[in-house]
CSV table of C-alpha atoms and ligand atoms in Angstrom, one decimal:
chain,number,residue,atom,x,y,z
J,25,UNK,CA,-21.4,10.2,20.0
J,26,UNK,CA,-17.6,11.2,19.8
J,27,UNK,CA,-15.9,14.2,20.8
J,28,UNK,CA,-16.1,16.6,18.6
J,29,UNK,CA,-13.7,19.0,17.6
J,30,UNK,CA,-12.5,21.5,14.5
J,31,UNK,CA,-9.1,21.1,13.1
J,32,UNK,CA,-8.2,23.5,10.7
J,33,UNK,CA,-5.6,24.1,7.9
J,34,UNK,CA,-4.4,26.7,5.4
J,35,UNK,CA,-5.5,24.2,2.2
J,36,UNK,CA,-8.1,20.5,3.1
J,37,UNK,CA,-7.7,18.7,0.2
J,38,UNK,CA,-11.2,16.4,0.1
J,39,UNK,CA,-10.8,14.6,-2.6
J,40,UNK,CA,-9.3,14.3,-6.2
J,41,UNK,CA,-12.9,15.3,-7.7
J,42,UNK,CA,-13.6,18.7,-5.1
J,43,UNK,CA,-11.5,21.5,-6.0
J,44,UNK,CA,-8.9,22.6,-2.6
J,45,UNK,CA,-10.7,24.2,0.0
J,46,UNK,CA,-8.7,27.4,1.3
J,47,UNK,CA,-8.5,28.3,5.0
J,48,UNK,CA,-10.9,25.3,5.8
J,49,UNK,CA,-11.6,23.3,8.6
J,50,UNK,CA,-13.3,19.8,9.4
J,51,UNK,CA,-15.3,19.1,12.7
J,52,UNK,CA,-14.5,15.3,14.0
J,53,UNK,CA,-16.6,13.8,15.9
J,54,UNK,CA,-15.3,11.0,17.1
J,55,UNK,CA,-13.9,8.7,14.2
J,56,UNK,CA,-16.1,10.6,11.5
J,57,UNK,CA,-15.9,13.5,9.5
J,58,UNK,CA,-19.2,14.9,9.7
J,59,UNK,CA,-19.0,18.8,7.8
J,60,UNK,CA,-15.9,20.2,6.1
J,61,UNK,CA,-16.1,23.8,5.5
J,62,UNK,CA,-14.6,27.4,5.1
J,63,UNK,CA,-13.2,27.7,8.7
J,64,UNK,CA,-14.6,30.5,9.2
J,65,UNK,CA,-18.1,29.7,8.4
J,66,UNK,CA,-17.2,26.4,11.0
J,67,UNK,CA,-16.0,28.3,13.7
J,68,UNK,CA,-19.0,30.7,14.0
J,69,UNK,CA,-21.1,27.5,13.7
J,70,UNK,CA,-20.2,25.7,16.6
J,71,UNK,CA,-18.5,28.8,18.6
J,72,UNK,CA,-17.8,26.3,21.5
J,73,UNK,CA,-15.8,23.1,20.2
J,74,UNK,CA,-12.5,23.2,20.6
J,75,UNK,CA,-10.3,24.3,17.3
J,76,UNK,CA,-6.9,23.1,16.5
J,77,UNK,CA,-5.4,25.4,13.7
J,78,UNK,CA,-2.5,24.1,12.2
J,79,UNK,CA,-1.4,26.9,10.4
J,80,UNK,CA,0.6,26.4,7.2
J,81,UNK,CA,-0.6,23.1,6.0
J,82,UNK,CA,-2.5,20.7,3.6
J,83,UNK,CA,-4.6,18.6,5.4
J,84,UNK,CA,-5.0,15.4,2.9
J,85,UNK,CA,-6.4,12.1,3.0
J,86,UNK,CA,-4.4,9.4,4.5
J,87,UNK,CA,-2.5,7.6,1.5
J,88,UNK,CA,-2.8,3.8,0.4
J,89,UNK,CA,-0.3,1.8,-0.4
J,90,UNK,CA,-2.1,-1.0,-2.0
J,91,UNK,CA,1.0,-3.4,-2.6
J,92,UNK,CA,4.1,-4.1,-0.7
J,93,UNK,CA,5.7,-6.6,1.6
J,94,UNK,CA,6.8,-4.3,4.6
J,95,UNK,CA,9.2,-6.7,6.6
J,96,UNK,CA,11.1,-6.8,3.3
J,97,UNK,CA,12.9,-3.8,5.0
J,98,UNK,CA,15.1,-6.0,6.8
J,99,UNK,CA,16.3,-6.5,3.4
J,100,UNK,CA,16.9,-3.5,1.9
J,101,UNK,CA,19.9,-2.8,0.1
J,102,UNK,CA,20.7,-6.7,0.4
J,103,UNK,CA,21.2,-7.6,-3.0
J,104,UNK,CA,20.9,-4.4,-6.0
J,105,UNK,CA,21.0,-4.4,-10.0
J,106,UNK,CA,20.2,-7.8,-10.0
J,107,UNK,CA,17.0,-8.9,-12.7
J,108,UNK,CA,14.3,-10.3,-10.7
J,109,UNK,CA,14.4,-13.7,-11.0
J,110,UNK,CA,18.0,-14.1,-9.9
J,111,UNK,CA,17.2,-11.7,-7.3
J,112,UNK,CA,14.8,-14.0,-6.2
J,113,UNK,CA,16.4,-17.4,-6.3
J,114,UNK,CA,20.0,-16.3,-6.0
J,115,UNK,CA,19.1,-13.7,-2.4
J,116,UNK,CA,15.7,-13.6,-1.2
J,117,UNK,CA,14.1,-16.9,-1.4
J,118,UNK,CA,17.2,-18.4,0.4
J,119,UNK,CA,17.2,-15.6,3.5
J,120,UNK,CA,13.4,-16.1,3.3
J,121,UNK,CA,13.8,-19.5,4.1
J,122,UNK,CA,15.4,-19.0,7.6
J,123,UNK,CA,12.6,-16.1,8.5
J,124,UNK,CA,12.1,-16.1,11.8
J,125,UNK,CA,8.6,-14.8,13.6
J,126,UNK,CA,11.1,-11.9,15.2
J,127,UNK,CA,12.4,-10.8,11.9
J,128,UNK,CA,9.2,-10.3,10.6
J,129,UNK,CA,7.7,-8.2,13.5
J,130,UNK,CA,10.4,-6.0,13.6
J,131,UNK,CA,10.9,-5.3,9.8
J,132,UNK,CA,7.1,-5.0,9.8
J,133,UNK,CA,7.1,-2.8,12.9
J,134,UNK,CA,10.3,-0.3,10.9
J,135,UNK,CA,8.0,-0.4,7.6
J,136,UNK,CA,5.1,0.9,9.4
J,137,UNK,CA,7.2,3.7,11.4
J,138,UNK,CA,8.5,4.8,7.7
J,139,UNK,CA,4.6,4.8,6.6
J,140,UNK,CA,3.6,6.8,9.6
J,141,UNK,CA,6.4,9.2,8.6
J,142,UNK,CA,5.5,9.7,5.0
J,143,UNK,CA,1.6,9.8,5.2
J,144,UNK,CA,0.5,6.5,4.6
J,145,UNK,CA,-2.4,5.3,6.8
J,146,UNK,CA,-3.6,2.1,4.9
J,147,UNK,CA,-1.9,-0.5,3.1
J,148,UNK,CA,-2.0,-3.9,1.5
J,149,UNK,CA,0.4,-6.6,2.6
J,150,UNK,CA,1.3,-10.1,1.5
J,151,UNK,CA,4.1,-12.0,3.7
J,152,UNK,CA,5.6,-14.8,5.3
J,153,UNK,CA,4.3,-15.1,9.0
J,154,UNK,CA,2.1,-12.6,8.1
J,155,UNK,CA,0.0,-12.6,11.6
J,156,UNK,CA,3.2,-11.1,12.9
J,157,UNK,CA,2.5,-8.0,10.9
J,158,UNK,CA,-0.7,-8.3,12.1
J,159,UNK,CA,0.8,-7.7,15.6
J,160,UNK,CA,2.5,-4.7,14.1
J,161,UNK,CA,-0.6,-3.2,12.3
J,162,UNK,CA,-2.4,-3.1,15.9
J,163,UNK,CA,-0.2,-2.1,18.1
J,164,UNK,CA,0.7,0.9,15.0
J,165,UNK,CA,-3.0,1.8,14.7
J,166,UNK,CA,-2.9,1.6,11.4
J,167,UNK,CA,-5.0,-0.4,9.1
J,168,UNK,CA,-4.5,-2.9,6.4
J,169,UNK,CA,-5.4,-5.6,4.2
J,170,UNK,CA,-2.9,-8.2,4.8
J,171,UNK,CA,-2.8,-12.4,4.1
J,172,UNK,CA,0.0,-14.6,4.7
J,173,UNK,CA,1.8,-15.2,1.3
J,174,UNK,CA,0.4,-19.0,-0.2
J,175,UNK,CA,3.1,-21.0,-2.3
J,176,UNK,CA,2.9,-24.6,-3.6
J,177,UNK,CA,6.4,-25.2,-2.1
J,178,UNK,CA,7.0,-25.5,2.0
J,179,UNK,CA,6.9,-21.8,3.8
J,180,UNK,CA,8.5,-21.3,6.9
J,181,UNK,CA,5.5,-19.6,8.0
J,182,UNK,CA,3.2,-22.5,7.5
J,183,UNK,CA,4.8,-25.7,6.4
J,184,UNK,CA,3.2,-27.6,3.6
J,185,UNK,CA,0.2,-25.4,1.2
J,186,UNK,CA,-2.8,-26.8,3.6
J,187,UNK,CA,-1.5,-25.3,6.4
J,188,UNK,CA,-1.4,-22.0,4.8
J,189,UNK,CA,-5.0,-22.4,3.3
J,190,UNK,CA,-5.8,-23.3,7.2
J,191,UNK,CA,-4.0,-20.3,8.5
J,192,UNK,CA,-5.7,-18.1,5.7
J,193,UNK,CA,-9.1,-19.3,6.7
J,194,UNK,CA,-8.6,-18.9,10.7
J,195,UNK,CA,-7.6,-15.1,9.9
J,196,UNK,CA,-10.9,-14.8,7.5
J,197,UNK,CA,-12.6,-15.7,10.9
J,198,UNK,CA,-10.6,-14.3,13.3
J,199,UNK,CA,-10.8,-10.7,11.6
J,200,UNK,CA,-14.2,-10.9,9.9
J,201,UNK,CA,-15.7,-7.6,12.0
J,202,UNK,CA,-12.4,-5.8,12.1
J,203,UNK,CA,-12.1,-2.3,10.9
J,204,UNK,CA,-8.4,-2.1,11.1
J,205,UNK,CA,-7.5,-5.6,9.8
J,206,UNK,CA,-8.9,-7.1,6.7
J,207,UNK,CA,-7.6,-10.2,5.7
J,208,UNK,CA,-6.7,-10.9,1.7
J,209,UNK,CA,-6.3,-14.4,0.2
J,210,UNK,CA,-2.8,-14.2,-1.1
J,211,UNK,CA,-1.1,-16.7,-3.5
J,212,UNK,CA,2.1,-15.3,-4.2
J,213,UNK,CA,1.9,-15.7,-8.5
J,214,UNK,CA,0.8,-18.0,-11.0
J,215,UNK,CA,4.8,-19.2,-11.1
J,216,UNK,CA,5.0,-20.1,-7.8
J,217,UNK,CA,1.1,-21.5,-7.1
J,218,UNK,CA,-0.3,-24.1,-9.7
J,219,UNK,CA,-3.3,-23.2,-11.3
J,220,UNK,CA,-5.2,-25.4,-9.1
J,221,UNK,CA,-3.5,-23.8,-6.1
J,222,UNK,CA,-4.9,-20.5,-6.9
J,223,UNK,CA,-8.6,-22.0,-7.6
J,224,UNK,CA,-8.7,-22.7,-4.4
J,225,UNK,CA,-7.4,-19.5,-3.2
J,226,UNK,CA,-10.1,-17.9,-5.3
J,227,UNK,CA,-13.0,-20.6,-3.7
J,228,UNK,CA,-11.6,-19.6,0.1
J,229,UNK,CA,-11.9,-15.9,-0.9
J,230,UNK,CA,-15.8,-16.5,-2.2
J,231,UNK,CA,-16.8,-18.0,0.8
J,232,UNK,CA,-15.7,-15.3,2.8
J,233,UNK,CA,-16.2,-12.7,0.3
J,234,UNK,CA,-12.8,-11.4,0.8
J,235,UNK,CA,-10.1,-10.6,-1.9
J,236,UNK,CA,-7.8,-12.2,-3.5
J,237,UNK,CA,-4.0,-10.3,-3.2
J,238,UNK,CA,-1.3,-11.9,-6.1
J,239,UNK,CA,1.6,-10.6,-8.6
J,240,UNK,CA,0.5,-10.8,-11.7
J,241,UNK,CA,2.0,-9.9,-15.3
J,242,UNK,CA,5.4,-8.5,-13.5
J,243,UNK,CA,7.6,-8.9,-16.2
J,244,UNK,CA,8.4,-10.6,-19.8
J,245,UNK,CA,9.6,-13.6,-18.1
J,246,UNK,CA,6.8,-14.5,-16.0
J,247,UNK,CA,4.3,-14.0,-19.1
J,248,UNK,CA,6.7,-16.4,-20.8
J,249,UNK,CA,6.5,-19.2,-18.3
J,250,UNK,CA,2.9,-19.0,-18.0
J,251,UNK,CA,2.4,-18.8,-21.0
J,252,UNK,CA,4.4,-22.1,-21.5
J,253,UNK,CA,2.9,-23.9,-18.1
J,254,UNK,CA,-1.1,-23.0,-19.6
J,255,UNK,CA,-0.4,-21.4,-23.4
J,256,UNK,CA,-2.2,-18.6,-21.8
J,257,UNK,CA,-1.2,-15.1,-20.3
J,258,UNK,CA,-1.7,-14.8,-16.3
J,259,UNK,CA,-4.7,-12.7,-16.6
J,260,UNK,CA,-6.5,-15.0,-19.0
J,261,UNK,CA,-5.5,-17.6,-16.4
J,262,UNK,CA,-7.2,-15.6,-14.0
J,263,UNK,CA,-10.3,-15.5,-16.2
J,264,UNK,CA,-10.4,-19.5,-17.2
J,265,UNK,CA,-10.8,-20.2,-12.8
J,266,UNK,CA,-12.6,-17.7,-12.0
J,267,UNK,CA,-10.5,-14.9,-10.5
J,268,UNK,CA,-11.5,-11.8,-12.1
J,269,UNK,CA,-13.5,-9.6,-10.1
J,270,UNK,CA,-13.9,-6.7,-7.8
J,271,UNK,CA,-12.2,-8.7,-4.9
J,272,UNK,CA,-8.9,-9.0,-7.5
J,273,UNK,CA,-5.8,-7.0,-6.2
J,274,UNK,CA,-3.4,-7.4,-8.9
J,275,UNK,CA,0.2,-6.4,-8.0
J,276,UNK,CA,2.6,-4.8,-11.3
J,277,UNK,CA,0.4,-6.1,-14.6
J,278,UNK,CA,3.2,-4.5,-16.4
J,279,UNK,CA,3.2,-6.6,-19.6
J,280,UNK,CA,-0.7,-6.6,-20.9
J,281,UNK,CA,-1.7,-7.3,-24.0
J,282,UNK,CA,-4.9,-5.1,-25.4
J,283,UNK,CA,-7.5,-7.7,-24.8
J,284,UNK,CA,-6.0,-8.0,-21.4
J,285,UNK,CA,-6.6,-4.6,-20.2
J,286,UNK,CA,-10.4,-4.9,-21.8
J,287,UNK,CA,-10.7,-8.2,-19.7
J,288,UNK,CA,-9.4,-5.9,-15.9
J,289,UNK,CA,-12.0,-3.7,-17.1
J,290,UNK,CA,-14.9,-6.1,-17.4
J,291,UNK,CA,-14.5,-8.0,-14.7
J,292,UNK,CA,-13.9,-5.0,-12.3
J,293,UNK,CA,-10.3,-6.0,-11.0
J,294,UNK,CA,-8.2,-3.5,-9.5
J,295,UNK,CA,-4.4,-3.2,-10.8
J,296,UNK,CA,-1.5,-1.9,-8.7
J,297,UNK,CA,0.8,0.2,-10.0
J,298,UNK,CA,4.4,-0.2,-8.6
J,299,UNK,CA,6.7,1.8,-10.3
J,300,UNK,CA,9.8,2.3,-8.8
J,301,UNK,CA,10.1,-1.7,-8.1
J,302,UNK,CA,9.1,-2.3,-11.8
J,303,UNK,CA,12.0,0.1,-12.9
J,304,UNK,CA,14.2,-1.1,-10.4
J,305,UNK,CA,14.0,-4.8,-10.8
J,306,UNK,CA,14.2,-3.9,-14.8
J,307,UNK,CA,10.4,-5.2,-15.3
J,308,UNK,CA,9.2,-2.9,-18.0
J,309,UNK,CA,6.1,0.2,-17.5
J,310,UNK,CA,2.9,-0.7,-17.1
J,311,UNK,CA,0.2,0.9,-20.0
J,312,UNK,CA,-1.2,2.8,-16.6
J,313,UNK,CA,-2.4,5.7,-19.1
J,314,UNK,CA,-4.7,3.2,-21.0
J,315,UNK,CA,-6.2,1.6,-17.8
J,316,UNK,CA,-7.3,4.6,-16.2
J,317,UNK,CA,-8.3,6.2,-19.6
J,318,UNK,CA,-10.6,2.6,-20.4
J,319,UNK,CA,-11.8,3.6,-16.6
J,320,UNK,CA,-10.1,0.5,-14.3
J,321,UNK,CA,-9.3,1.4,-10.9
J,322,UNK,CA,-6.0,1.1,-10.8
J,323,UNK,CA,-4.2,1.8,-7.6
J,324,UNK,CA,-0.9,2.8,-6.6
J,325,UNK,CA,1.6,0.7,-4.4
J,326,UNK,CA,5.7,1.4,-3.6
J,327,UNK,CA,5.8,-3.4,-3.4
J,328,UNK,CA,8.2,-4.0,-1.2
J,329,UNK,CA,11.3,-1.7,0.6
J,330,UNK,CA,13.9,-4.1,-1.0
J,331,UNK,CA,12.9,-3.6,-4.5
J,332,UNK,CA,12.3,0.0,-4.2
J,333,UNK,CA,14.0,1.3,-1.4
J,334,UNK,CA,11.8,3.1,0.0
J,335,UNK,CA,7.7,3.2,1.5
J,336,UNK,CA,7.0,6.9,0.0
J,337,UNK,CA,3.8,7.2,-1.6
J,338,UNK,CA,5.0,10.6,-2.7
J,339,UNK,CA,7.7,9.7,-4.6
J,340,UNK,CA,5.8,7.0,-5.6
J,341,UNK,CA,3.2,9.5,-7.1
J,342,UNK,CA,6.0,11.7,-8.4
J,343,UNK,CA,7.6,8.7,-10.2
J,344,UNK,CA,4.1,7.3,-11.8
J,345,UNK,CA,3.3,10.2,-13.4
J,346,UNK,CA,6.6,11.4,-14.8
J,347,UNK,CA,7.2,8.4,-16.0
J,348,UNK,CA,4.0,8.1,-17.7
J,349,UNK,CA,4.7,11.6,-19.3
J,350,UNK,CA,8.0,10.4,-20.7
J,351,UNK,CA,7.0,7.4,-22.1
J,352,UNK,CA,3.6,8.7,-24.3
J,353,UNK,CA,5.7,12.2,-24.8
J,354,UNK,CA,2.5,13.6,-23.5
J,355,UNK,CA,3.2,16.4,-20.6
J,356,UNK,CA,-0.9,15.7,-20.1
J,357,UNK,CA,-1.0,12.6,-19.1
J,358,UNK,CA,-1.3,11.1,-15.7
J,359,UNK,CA,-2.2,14.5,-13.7
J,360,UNK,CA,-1.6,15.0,-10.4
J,361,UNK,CA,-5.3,14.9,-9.6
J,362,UNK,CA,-4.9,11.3,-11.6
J,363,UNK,CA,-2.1,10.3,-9.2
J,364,UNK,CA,-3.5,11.5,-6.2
J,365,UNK,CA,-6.1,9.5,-6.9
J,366,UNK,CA,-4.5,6.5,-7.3
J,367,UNK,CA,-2.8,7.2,-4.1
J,368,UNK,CA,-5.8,7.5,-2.0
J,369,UNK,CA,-9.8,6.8,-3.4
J,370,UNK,CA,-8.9,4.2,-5.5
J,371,UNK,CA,-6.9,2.6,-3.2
J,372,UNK,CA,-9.4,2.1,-0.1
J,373,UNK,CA,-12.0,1.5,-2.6
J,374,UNK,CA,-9.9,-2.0,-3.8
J,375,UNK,CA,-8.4,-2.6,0.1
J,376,UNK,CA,-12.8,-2.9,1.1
J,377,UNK,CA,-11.5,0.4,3.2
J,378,UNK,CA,-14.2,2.2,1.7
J,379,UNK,CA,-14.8,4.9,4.1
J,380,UNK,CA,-11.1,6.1,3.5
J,381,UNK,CA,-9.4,7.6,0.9
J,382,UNK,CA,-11.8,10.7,1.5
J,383,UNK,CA,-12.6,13.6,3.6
J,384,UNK,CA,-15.7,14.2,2.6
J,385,UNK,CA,-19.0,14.1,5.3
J,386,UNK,CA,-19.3,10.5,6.8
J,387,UNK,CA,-15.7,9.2,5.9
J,388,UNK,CA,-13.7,8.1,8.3
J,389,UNK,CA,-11.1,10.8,10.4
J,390,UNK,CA,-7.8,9.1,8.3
J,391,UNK,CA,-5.8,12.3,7.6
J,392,UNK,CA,-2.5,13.6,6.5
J,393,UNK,CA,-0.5,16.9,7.1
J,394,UNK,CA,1.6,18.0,4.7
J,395,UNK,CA,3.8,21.2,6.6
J,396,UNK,CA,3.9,23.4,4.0
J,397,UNK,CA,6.4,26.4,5.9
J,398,UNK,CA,9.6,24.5,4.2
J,399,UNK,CA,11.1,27.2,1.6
J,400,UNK,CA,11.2,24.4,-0.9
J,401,UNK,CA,7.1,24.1,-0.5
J,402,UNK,CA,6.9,27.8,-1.6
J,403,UNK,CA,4.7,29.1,-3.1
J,404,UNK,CA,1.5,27.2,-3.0
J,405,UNK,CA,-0.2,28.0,-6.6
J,406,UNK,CA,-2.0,24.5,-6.8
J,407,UNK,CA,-2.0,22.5,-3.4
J,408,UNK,CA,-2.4,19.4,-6.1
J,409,UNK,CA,0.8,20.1,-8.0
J,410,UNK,CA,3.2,21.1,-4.7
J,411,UNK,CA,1.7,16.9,-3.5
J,412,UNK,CA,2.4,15.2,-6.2
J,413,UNK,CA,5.5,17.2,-7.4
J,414,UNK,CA,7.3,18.9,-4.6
J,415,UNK,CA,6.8,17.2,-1.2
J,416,UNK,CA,8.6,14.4,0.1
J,417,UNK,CA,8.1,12.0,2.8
J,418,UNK,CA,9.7,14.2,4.9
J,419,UNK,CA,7.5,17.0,4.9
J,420,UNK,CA,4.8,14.7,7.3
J,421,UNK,CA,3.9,16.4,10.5
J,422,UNK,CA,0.8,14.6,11.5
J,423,UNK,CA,-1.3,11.0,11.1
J,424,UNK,CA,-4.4,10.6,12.1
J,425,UNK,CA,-6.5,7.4,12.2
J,426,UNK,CA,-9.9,6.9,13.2
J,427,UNK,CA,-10.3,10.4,14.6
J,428,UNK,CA,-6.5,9.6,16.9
J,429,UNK,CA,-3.3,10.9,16.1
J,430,UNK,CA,-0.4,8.1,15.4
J,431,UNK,CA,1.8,11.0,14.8
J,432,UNK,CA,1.7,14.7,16.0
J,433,UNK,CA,4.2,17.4,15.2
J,434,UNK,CA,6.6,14.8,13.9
J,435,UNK,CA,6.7,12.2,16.9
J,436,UNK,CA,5.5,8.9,16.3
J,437,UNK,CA,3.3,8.3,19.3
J,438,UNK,CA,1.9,4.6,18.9
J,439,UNK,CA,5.3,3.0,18.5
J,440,UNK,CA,9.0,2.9,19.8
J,441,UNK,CA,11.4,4.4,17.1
J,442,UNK,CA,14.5,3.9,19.0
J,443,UNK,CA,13.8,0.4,20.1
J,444,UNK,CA,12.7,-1.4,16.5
J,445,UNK,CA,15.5,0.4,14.9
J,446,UNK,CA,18.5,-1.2,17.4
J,447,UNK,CA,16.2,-4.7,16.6
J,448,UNK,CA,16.7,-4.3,13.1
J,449,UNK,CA,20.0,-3.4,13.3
J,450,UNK,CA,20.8,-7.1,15.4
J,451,UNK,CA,19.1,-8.8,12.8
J,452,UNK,CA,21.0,-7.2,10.0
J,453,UNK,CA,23.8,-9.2,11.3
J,454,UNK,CA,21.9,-12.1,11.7
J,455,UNK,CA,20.9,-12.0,8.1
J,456,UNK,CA,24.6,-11.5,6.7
J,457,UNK,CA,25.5,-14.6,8.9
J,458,UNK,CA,22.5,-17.0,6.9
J,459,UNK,CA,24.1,-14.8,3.3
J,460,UNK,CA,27.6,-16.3,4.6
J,461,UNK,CA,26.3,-19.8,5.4
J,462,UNK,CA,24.6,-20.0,2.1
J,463,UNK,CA,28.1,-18.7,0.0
J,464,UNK,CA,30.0,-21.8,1.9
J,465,UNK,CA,28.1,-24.3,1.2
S,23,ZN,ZN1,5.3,-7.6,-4.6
């Protein structure tokens, strides 16, 4: 058994489904929530445990970000109003092709420091030398579902395709009975991986029973060249080889067709939402209304920092549902409680974080506080509302992870801010050198 302890708060948000708990309290023991009550009625319970009262706050669970490419952040800002595709081939692809191990640790380890800071505790993660981020994720405390990003053309991270499938597999082993560190199958798209690429993505991720990570339906243009390749739609590619199911993590699906959204449905997959990249990058607004209304699990994700610019899951709520709103000129849709949501349960339910997402008896001690003594956080009429609409990532005071704090009262205690941010800042200028090589040539 744990230590166990009682940390209390003015509002303990437990869930999208439990109205908030005023002046409440949850005793940890150890990694686990085990009750979550009035505080009060806690403290008389268990007179002698030690009780930390944080005072003004909402105590949440930790938020998922269940799609992004964190290292990207030595890349935000590189390259803006472009569309995507020339975005891609014209600026990131070439960078990407002189990634070094280095540039990926660091970028991964600035990401996380941003996540940390704005209440994320879990997220999902598809790179280039991805077991660098791996590195990051541990040392961070965090956890994620990460897998190094699978193309049919030569990566930097791995060489030719085979490599990467190798590399994939030796993580599936490697992290099988990790409970920080799952590992995802991840074939970049159905552009960039042949179909028979990504059926043997989908075979790797049956034998382990792991999930399978791609973008899919990001925009008109990738429908169109899918369509073209297969005369099919990327999700009905997904459903001819067998890549429909519960272990599906489908980045953007932005341009569905009715039948498509019928097919995530049936088969269980789980969509995320990235707003702020699709709007940025142009892509279009995914029918997110009609998923969760047919009853899919869609999640929420920010994608990565160079299409967005930013790793706030707050805005990121913020911008999902007023967006939504706007679009069906329906002030109903899309709540806050739907959002929220989205942002947390959903999320660790589609990452196999299952025992996140919640604070409820027997989840796991992943939590968030939200200061609430900032005059622009005043008053506090619905604890739901002030998260979705009101606070920023600034606001964060505190992480917790498996019953530890990564961050207390604003410091960052796993990591070196300083440090990574003077690394990131050497390789800017190593990037701009490759942009300069690349314009000479
Ligand atoms: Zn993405």
């Amino acid at each position: 058994m744990g230590k166990r302890w009682i940390l209390k708060g003015k509002w303990i948000i437990t869930s999208a489904e439990h109205p908030p708990l005023k002046n409440g309290a949850i005793l940890i023991n150890g990694n686990i929530v085990e009750e979550v009550d009035k505080a009060e009625k806690l403290e008389k319970k268990y007179p002698s445990l030690e009780l930390v009262d944080l005072g003004e706050v909402v105590i949440i669970p930790s938020l998922v970000n269940s799609h992004t490419h964190i290292s990207m952040s030595i890349f935000r800002g590189i390259a803006e109003d472009l569309p995507l595709m020339t975005w891609l081939k014209e600026y990131i692809f070439p960078v990407e092709a002189k990634l070094t191990r280095d540039w990926v640790y660091w970028g991964a380890k600035l990401s996380i420091i941003e996540m940390i800071k704005s209440g994320t505790g879990v997220f999902c993660d598809m790179y280039i030398f991805e077991p660098e981020v791996i590195r990051a994720v541990k040392e961070s405390g965090l956890r994620a579902l990460l897998g190094e990003g699978l193309f049919d053309f030569p990566s930097p991270g791995y060489g030719p395709l085979e490599k990467g499938l190798e590399l994939t597999e030796s993580l599936l082993k490697e992290f099988e009975r990790d409970s920080f560190i799952n590992i995802a199958v991840s074939p970049h798209t159905l552009y960039t991986c042949s179909k028979e690429t990504v059926k043997k993505c989908i075979s790797l991720a049956e034998k382990y029973q792991a999930h399978l990570h791609i973008h899919l339906s990001e925009n008109a243009e990738e429908v169109s060249v899918v369509k073209e390749r297969y005369g099919k739609t990327p999700i009905k590619v997904m459903e001819e080889i067998g890549g429909l199911n519960e272990n599906l993590i489908c980045a953007h699906c932005v341009k569905l067709e009715e039948e498509e959204v019928e097919l995530l449905f049936k088969h269980k997959a789980n969509p995320v939402h990235c707003p702020e990249s699709n709007l940025k990058l142009g892509s279009g607004i995914a029918p997110i209304s009609k998923m969760i209304r047919r009853g899919i699990n869609v999640c929420l994700g920010t994608d990565g920092p160079a299409s967005n610019n930013d790793l706030d899951m707050f805005s990121e709520m913020r911008t999902a549902s007023l967006l939504q709103k706007g679009v069906n000129e329906d002030p109903a849709i899309l709540s806050a409680k739907d959002v929220f949501k989205m942002a947390t349960e959903n999320g660790a339910l589609a990452l196999g974080f299952e025992k996140c997402g919640k604070l409820r008896p027997g989840f796991l001690a992943d939590l968030t506080v939200v200061d609430i003594k900032r005059p622009e956080l005043v008053p506090d009429y619905d604890p739901f509302a002030l998260l979705v609409y009101s606070v920023k990532a600034g606001h964060i005071s505190h992480l917790m992870v498996d019953g530890a704090w990564i961050m207390e009262n604003y410091e960052v205690k796993t990591l070196n801010v300083e440090e990574t941010v003077e690394n990131v800042k050497r390789i800017q200028e190593e990037v701009k050198k490759v942009l300069q090589a690349k314009r000479c040539e």
